[in-house]
């Protein structure tokens, strides 16, 4: 499989006052095109930092992040913005919808950014929100908000979908529904899906599972027979 | 960008109170700008057109009398473009109600088009040059036709064919009104610089043919005034000196350039004031509006840090996000400029109507000033955009990844006041919270304080006009001028003749005076002024020095006016040469010592003893007028008796002047009220916005206090304290700032003719404080309405 992102000895250090936090230490790994990759680890293990660097939201302190052969580890803000705009879709744990926009408008907000977005209605229908898309986030359940969030990420038809604890704030059934949607996007559009979670069973749906501990990769496992999310139990 | 536009609309509708408040401030700024600029432009353009069309003179020369032919000689002087010689003389006028008034009889040679200061017919027809009567025959009603100025006609209900009687050369002459007319020198009609306001009942212009003027004033072939226009670029002073040389043999009385011509000077003073106001008032309002927008948008960017992070994560560029937020202020500017234009046009038409009441302009240009509208839009948009961009610049630094994490708490720490332990320990918790919160939000605190400073300053300035006028009335009419009547004679009379007046029933006291128009020369400089001779110990006219201390009329030497001594560059103790300019007898020159300075608010202000005034003219025991103190019961009788005396040229009644003054003040009350409302609005907008923001920022904290058991009243009390902290500081600084604004305004509009004193009564400061309490409390109450609806559980759950 072709490598989409190559991380080479990436470190990330934060300075918070007098405290220095080493969020990532010398992390090296690849993300392949079209795969579902699940990054597992307890909180503070550096998995969100890794996701942020992959998504161009943050730059590595040292090391290299290479996207389809282009080294983005020192990229300008302008280049990173284009990268996020054209290549990345984000799904967050707390949905992070714009409260002043309806579900549909939140999706349009992303669709407006790219030249050839998917059809907003179709995407909302795919996530099962055809009837609820004119509601504001405050009028929706958590699951509905997360579906808007996925639609918002998917509408740009990005090469890479980055999901930070997408089920973290949801109940069991709703969580499974969200994972199915992500798997469907992976299948239908061929988007690479990276899911960060502390919930180990979710790893069962992945093609590969990365375990992180203390800011570094503990191991990477390939999963030859990923389970459909409906069959995952936790 | 449609989704972003939707977001912008919803943001505005959520903050509509704030939006409306800041738009209102922009509306006032733009309306005042457009209204005043348009009024300025229109008034100025009307003036310019009138001056051009009617050949407004560049220089005036007054002589005792000179032959008409002298104008031919003046025409040959290089630099002179045109010359008109004419007769202009103040005569007593007995109108329909048998009341004494003054008319400025002005002669015109037909056809008037070629004259300098030609006249413009408004109603009726031109006077006939010919008369029905034969030379030597007495003049009968209907023989002499005249035109009068429209305000005099209106004030005295004169119509076509009506008769007015003047006293000329000791005889009553009937004149027939055939219409109304005006001229470029009669736009603002005041008798002289000593008059505070126009009073059409007691002063008017009579326009008459040259032939008839010569006849009734017994000045056959003579003129007493020369007007010249200059070729462009000519050296006015040099030309004037040459003209004076030509006129020397005929008794030069006065010469002055256009800018000292009374009507023009008053008009220019009004224009100057208008221009100053049209600049600084909009600057204040647009500036404060920008500051409010800055505060609103800074807060918005801070509170929507997460949303901005999401937008950036989605791929929006900082520029797009900044433009989105700046869109808020651009919309403020557009709404404000649009409504401001509508109000501004209404304001300019209101102002033009008011000017039409005071200024005699034949054509008032009522044009819509497109340039002012365009500038109004441009100014408000540019200022708002800059405020928006500045407030949103921190968008650039928001990192999408960091924005998802809770913002680290702001650097807390102690405030300065906490070091003053004795004070700090005496404050209750609410005060401590308020002080710390203010210290954390220093930018907003500062901007709110400055806004309140301006609002309070403007309140002081709006109310100041009343104080200044009250002070002037009090000083002029009650302190300086203690007589009830000032009677002036057409020409000086023997002091003994005053007995006729003194014996009139009800006269309690009379004191004579001799007014001598003079030219005061010192060190090559010269200034025209009027010297008044009073008896030492006179009580009906009080004099005061530059420190407002009462001073006596000196036995010898002269008290000189502050303005004249400044212009001459002389000082107390210097000898000046006084040259008399009275139209009778030859001009005399006498050295006089300056022994003090007299401070008169209005009119000329040089004083000598009555005896010294007589010496200046080399005469004895002459008086030109008398001041009377009356038992009010007999006023009507006195007036009637005085009207009968032909030697009397004018009767000034203090009561009537006061009435006229108060009538004129009513118009000012409108503009003062409008200014007060604008100031309150300004203060309200800034305090309201700051309170709303403070409330929304602290919702969680306040809800926690409610959960702890604080009552709604106690919670809003905390907000009120924070609010008062910044507002009261603003009020305290605003009062002295108001004083400075008044000083600045006065120096911008000061004229040669009069100066408004920088007088602000303590009561005005009290009113300004009360007014500011009003806007602070109203703004506070509206802003914290939400305290009652605080959803305790919801607010505590909500992480944004």
Tab-separated table of N, CA and C in Angstrom, chain A residues 14 16 49 52 55-59 77-82 84-86 88 90 92 94-102 105-106 108-110 112-113 136 152-153 156, chain B residues 1-8 10-12 14 304 306-320 396 398-406 408 799-800:
chain	number	residue	atom	x	y	z
A	14	UNK	N	6.124	20.735	24.803
A	14	UNK	CA	5.385	21.946	25.181
A	14	UNK	C	6.044	22.569	26.386
A	16	UNK	N	5.019	24.823	29.396
A	16	UNK	CA	3.905	25.482	30.079
A	16	UNK	C	4.464	26.126	31.324
A	49	UNK	N	-1.721	14.473	20.283
A	49	UNK	CA	-0.642	15.293	19.722
A	49	UNK	C	-0.222	14.726	18.362
A	52	UNK	N	-2.814	15.684	15.895
A	52	UNK	CA	-2.742	17.101	15.533
A	52	UNK	C	-1.605	17.355	14.548
A	55	UNK	N	-2.555	16.141	11.230
A	55	UNK	CA	-3.600	16.977	10.630
A	55	UNK	C	-3.147	18.391	10.297
A	56	UNK	N	-1.867	18.682	10.539
A	56	UNK	CA	-1.383	20.020	10.216
A	56	UNK	C	-1.909	21.071	11.175
A	57	UNK	N	-2.341	20.664	12.332
A	57	UNK	CA	-2.786	21.641	13.326
A	57	UNK	C	-1.631	22.063	14.204
A	58	UNK	N	-0.579	21.313	14.178
A	58	UNK	CA	0.562	21.549	15.043
A	58	UNK	C	1.804	21.107	14.282
A	59	UNK	N	2.927	21.702	14.602
A	59	UNK	CA	4.174	21.299	13.936
A	59	UNK	C	5.031	20.524	14.922
A	77	UNK	N	2.296	28.635	7.822
A	77	UNK	CA	0.904	28.607	8.245
A	77	UNK	C	0.007	28.517	7.004
A	78	UNK	N	0.401	29.259	5.964
A	78	UNK	CA	-0.376	29.277	4.739
A	78	UNK	C	-0.463	27.878	4.122
A	79	UNK	N	0.676	27.197	4.067
A	79	UNK	CA	0.701	25.866	3.468
A	79	UNK	C	-0.097	24.882	4.323
A	80	UNK	N	0.050	25.004	5.654
A	80	UNK	CA	-0.674	24.097	6.544
A	80	UNK	C	-2.185	24.290	6.409
A	81	UNK	N	-2.586	25.550	6.236
A	81	UNK	CA	-4.014	25.807	6.069
A	81	UNK	C	-4.523	25.119	4.793
A	82	UNK	N	-3.781	25.286	3.710
A	82	UNK	CA	-4.185	24.625	2.456
A	82	UNK	C	-4.249	23.119	2.649
A	84	UNK	N	-4.816	21.425	5.433
A	84	UNK	CA	-6.020	21.064	6.198
A	84	UNK	C	-7.265	21.221	5.348
A	85	UNK	N	-7.273	22.258	4.564
A	85	UNK	CA	-8.442	22.562	3.755
A	85	UNK	C	-8.697	21.462	2.725
A	86	UNK	N	-7.642	21.036	2.069
A	86	UNK	CA	-7.846	20.145	0.931
A	86	UNK	C	-7.699	18.662	1.237
A	88	UNK	N	-7.641	17.171	4.711
A	88	UNK	CA	-7.976	16.637	6.025
A	88	UNK	C	-9.438	16.887	6.404
A	90	UNK	N	-11.646	16.603	10.069
A	90	UNK	CA	-11.502	16.331	11.501
A	90	UNK	C	-12.831	15.943	12.121
A	92	UNK	N	-14.125	15.550	16.139
A	92	UNK	CA	-13.629	15.740	17.509
A	92	UNK	C	-14.510	15.029	18.532
A	94	UNK	N	-15.776	16.290	21.260
A	94	UNK	CA	-16.921	17.123	21.679
A	94	UNK	C	-17.564	17.819	20.487
A	95	UNK	N	-17.486	17.177	19.326
A	95	UNK	CA	-18.147	17.592	18.072
A	95	UNK	C	-17.658	18.929	17.546
A	96	UNK	N	-17.551	19.944	18.497
A	96	UNK	CA	-17.046	21.255	18.094
A	96	UNK	C	-17.777	21.848	16.893
A	97	UNK	N	-19.092	21.813	16.967
A	97	UNK	CA	-19.858	22.473	15.914
A	97	UNK	C	-19.943	23.961	16.257
A	98	UNK	N	-20.216	24.755	15.224
A	98	UNK	CA	-20.394	26.187	15.475
A	98	UNK	C	-21.830	26.375	15.990
A	99	UNK	N	-21.998	26.840	17.211
A	99	UNK	CA	-23.341	26.861	17.807
A	99	UNK	C	-24.332	27.759	17.063
A	100	UNK	N	-23.803	28.788	16.371
A	100	UNK	CA	-24.710	29.708	15.693
A	100	UNK	C	-25.147	29.219	14.320
A	101	UNK	N	-24.683	28.035	13.921
A	101	UNK	CA	-25.052	27.528	12.598
A	101	UNK	C	-25.868	26.248	12.748
A	102	UNK	N	-26.820	26.054	11.847
A	102	UNK	CA	-27.608	24.819	11.861
A	102	UNK	C	-26.708	23.662	11.418
A	105	UNK	N	-25.790	24.084	7.877
A	105	UNK	CA	-24.854	25.186	7.656
A	105	UNK	C	-23.454	24.849	8.156
A	106	UNK	N	-23.386	24.052	9.215
A	106	UNK	CA	-22.073	23.622	9.679
A	106	UNK	C	-21.364	22.812	8.596
A	108	UNK	N	-22.071	23.082	5.355
A	108	UNK	CA	-21.776	24.019	4.257
A	108	UNK	C	-20.511	24.824	4.541
A	109	UNK	N	-20.314	25.133	5.828
A	109	UNK	CA	-19.127	25.890	6.228
A	109	UNK	C	-17.867	25.219	5.696
A	110	UNK	N	-17.848	23.876	5.755
A	110	UNK	CA	-16.695	23.144	5.238
A	110	UNK	C	-16.767	23.024	3.721
A	112	UNK	N	-17.937	25.028	1.606
A	112	UNK	CA	-17.575	26.287	0.951
A	112	UNK	C	-16.079	26.389	0.685
A	113	UNK	N	-15.309	25.574	1.394
A	113	UNK	CA	-13.851	25.749	1.336
A	113	UNK	C	-13.197	25.067	0.150
A	136	UNK	N	-30.339	23.542	15.216
A	136	UNK	CA	-29.071	24.056	15.742
A	136	UNK	C	-28.439	23.005	16.645
A	152	UNK	N	-19.531	17.010	8.224
A	152	UNK	CA	-18.712	18.190	7.966
A	152	UNK	C	-17.310	17.790	7.513
A	153	UNK	N	-16.784	16.728	8.152
A	153	UNK	CA	-15.452	16.267	7.756
A	153	UNK	C	-15.500	15.618	6.374
A	156	UNK	N	-15.894	17.476	2.392
A	156	UNK	CA	-14.761	17.972	1.603
A	156	UNK	C	-14.119	16.840	0.801
B	1	UNK	N	-19.072	31.468	1.014
B	1	UNK	CA	-18.981	32.014	2.360
B	1	UNK	C	-20.366	32.178	2.990
B	2	UNK	N	-21.367	31.495	2.410
B	2	UNK	CA	-22.723	31.754	2.885
B	2	UNK	C	-22.905	31.304	4.329
B	3	UNK	N	-22.266	30.185	4.691
B	3	UNK	CA	-22.425	29.702	6.070
B	3	UNK	C	-21.841	30.716	7.054
B	4	UNK	N	-20.706	31.302	6.674
B	4	UNK	CA	-20.099	32.307	7.554
B	4	UNK	C	-20.995	33.532	7.679
B	5	UNK	N	-21.643	33.905	6.554
B	5	UNK	CA	-22.552	35.048	6.617
B	5	UNK	C	-23.708	34.765	7.566
B	6	UNK	N	-24.228	33.534	7.486
B	6	UNK	CA	-25.301	33.169	8.414
B	6	UNK	C	-24.837	33.307	9.849
B	7	UNK	N	-23.607	32.887	10.085
B	7	UNK	CA	-23.067	32.966	11.438
B	7	UNK	C	-23.006	34.418	11.894
B	8	UNK	N	-22.585	35.293	10.961
B	8	UNK	CA	-22.485	36.711	11.294
B	8	UNK	C	-23.854	37.276	11.670
B	10	UNK	N	-26.427	35.698	12.817
B	10	UNK	CA	-26.919	35.169	14.097
B	10	UNK	C	-26.171	35.824	15.254
B	11	UNK	N	-24.865	36.075	15.039
B	11	UNK	CA	-24.099	36.751	16.093
B	11	UNK	C	-24.710	38.127	16.365
B	12	UNK	N	-25.045	38.828	15.289
B	12	UNK	CA	-25.617	40.165	15.466
B	12	UNK	C	-26.959	40.075	16.189
B	14	UNK	N	-27.956	37.859	18.194
B	14	UNK	CA	-27.764	37.485	19.600
B	14	UNK	C	-27.285	38.661	20.433
B	304	UNK	N	-14.910	33.104	21.398
B	304	UNK	CA	-15.119	32.127	20.323
B	304	UNK	C	-13.801	31.515	19.873
B	306	UNK	N	-12.521	28.737	20.535
B	306	UNK	CA	-12.682	27.361	20.068
B	306	UNK	C	-13.253	27.328	18.649
B	307	UNK	N	-14.285	28.156	18.427
B	307	UNK	CA	-14.889	28.172	17.090
B	307	UNK	C	-13.876	28.596	16.037
B	308	UNK	N	-13.048	29.576	16.418
B	308	UNK	CA	-12.028	30.030	15.477
B	308	UNK	C	-11.053	28.888	15.201
B	309	UNK	N	-10.709	28.177	16.269
B	309	UNK	CA	-9.834	27.018	16.114
B	309	UNK	C	-10.447	25.992	15.163
B	310	UNK	N	-11.735	25.748	15.294
B	310	UNK	CA	-12.396	24.779	14.409
B	310	UNK	C	-12.354	25.254	12.967
B	311	UNK	N	-12.671	26.517	12.798
B	311	UNK	CA	-12.650	27.039	11.431
B	311	UNK	C	-11.268	26.875	10.827
B	312	UNK	N	-10.256	27.144	11.637
B	312	UNK	CA	-8.894	26.996	11.128
B	312	UNK	C	-8.585	25.532	10.857
B	313	UNK	N	-9.079	24.651	11.741
B	313	UNK	CA	-8.847	23.224	11.532
B	313	UNK	C	-9.508	22.759	10.242
B	314	UNK	N	-10.669	23.355	9.940
B	314	UNK	CA	-11.345	22.985	8.706
B	314	UNK	C	-10.575	23.458	7.490
B	315	UNK	N	-9.740	24.466	7.678
B	315	UNK	CA	-8.959	24.951	6.544
B	315	UNK	C	-9.211	26.410	6.223
B	316	UNK	N	-9.964	27.101	7.088
B	316	UNK	CA	-10.126	28.540	6.858
B	316	UNK	C	-8.828	29.243	7.201
B	317	UNK	N	-8.495	30.238	6.397
B	317	UNK	CA	-7.287	31.011	6.647
B	317	UNK	C	-7.585	32.092	7.687
B	318	UNK	N	-6.530	32.513	8.401
B	318	UNK	CA	-6.689	33.563	9.418
B	318	UNK	C	-7.375	34.781	8.804
B	319	UNK	N	-6.954	35.119	7.579
B	319	UNK	CA	-7.492	36.299	6.903
B	319	UNK	C	-9.023	36.192	6.771
B	320	UNK	N	-9.469	34.980	6.369
B	320	UNK	CA	-10.913	34.800	6.197
B	320	UNK	C	-11.648	34.948	7.528
B	396	UNK	N	-4.908	35.497	14.382
B	396	UNK	CA	-3.739	34.911	13.733
B	396	UNK	C	-3.007	33.967	14.686
B	398	UNK	N	-4.213	32.286	17.148
B	398	UNK	CA	-4.943	31.141	17.694
B	398	UNK	C	-4.528	29.882	16.938
B	399	UNK	N	-4.018	28.932	17.685
B	399	UNK	CA	-3.590	27.676	17.094
B	399	UNK	C	-4.741	26.689	17.214
B	400	UNK	N	-5.137	26.061	16.086
B	400	UNK	CA	-6.321	25.209	16.148
B	400	UNK	C	-6.202	24.120	17.214
B	401	UNK	N	-5.019	23.522	17.335
B	401	UNK	CA	-4.879	22.441	18.313
B	401	UNK	C	-5.020	22.972	19.735
B	402	UNK	N	-4.383	24.131	19.991
B	402	UNK	CA	-4.443	24.694	21.340
B	402	UNK	C	-5.841	25.158	21.694
B	403	UNK	N	-6.557	25.656	20.679
B	403	UNK	CA	-7.884	26.199	20.967
B	403	UNK	C	-8.819	25.135	21.514
B	404	UNK	N	-8.530	23.864	21.231
B	404	UNK	CA	-9.397	22.787	21.684
B	404	UNK	C	-9.163	22.503	23.177
B	405	UNK	N	-8.028	22.954	23.668
B	405	UNK	CA	-7.756	22.762	25.091
B	405	UNK	C	-8.261	23.978	25.840
B	406	UNK	N	-8.652	23.802	27.089
B	406	UNK	CA	-9.127	24.971	27.837
B	406	UNK	C	-8.041	26.027	27.934
B	408	UNK	N	-5.559	28.592	29.345
B	408	UNK	CA	-4.956	28.685	30.675
B	408	UNK	C	-5.474	29.942	31.369
B	799	UNK	N	-19.081	24.553	28.978
B	799	UNK	CA	-17.649	24.836	29.117
B	799	UNK	C	-17.247	26.107	28.382
B	800	UNK	N	-18.074	26.618	27.470
B	800	UNK	CA	-17.721	27.870	26.825
B	800	UNK	C	-18.407	29.012	27.543
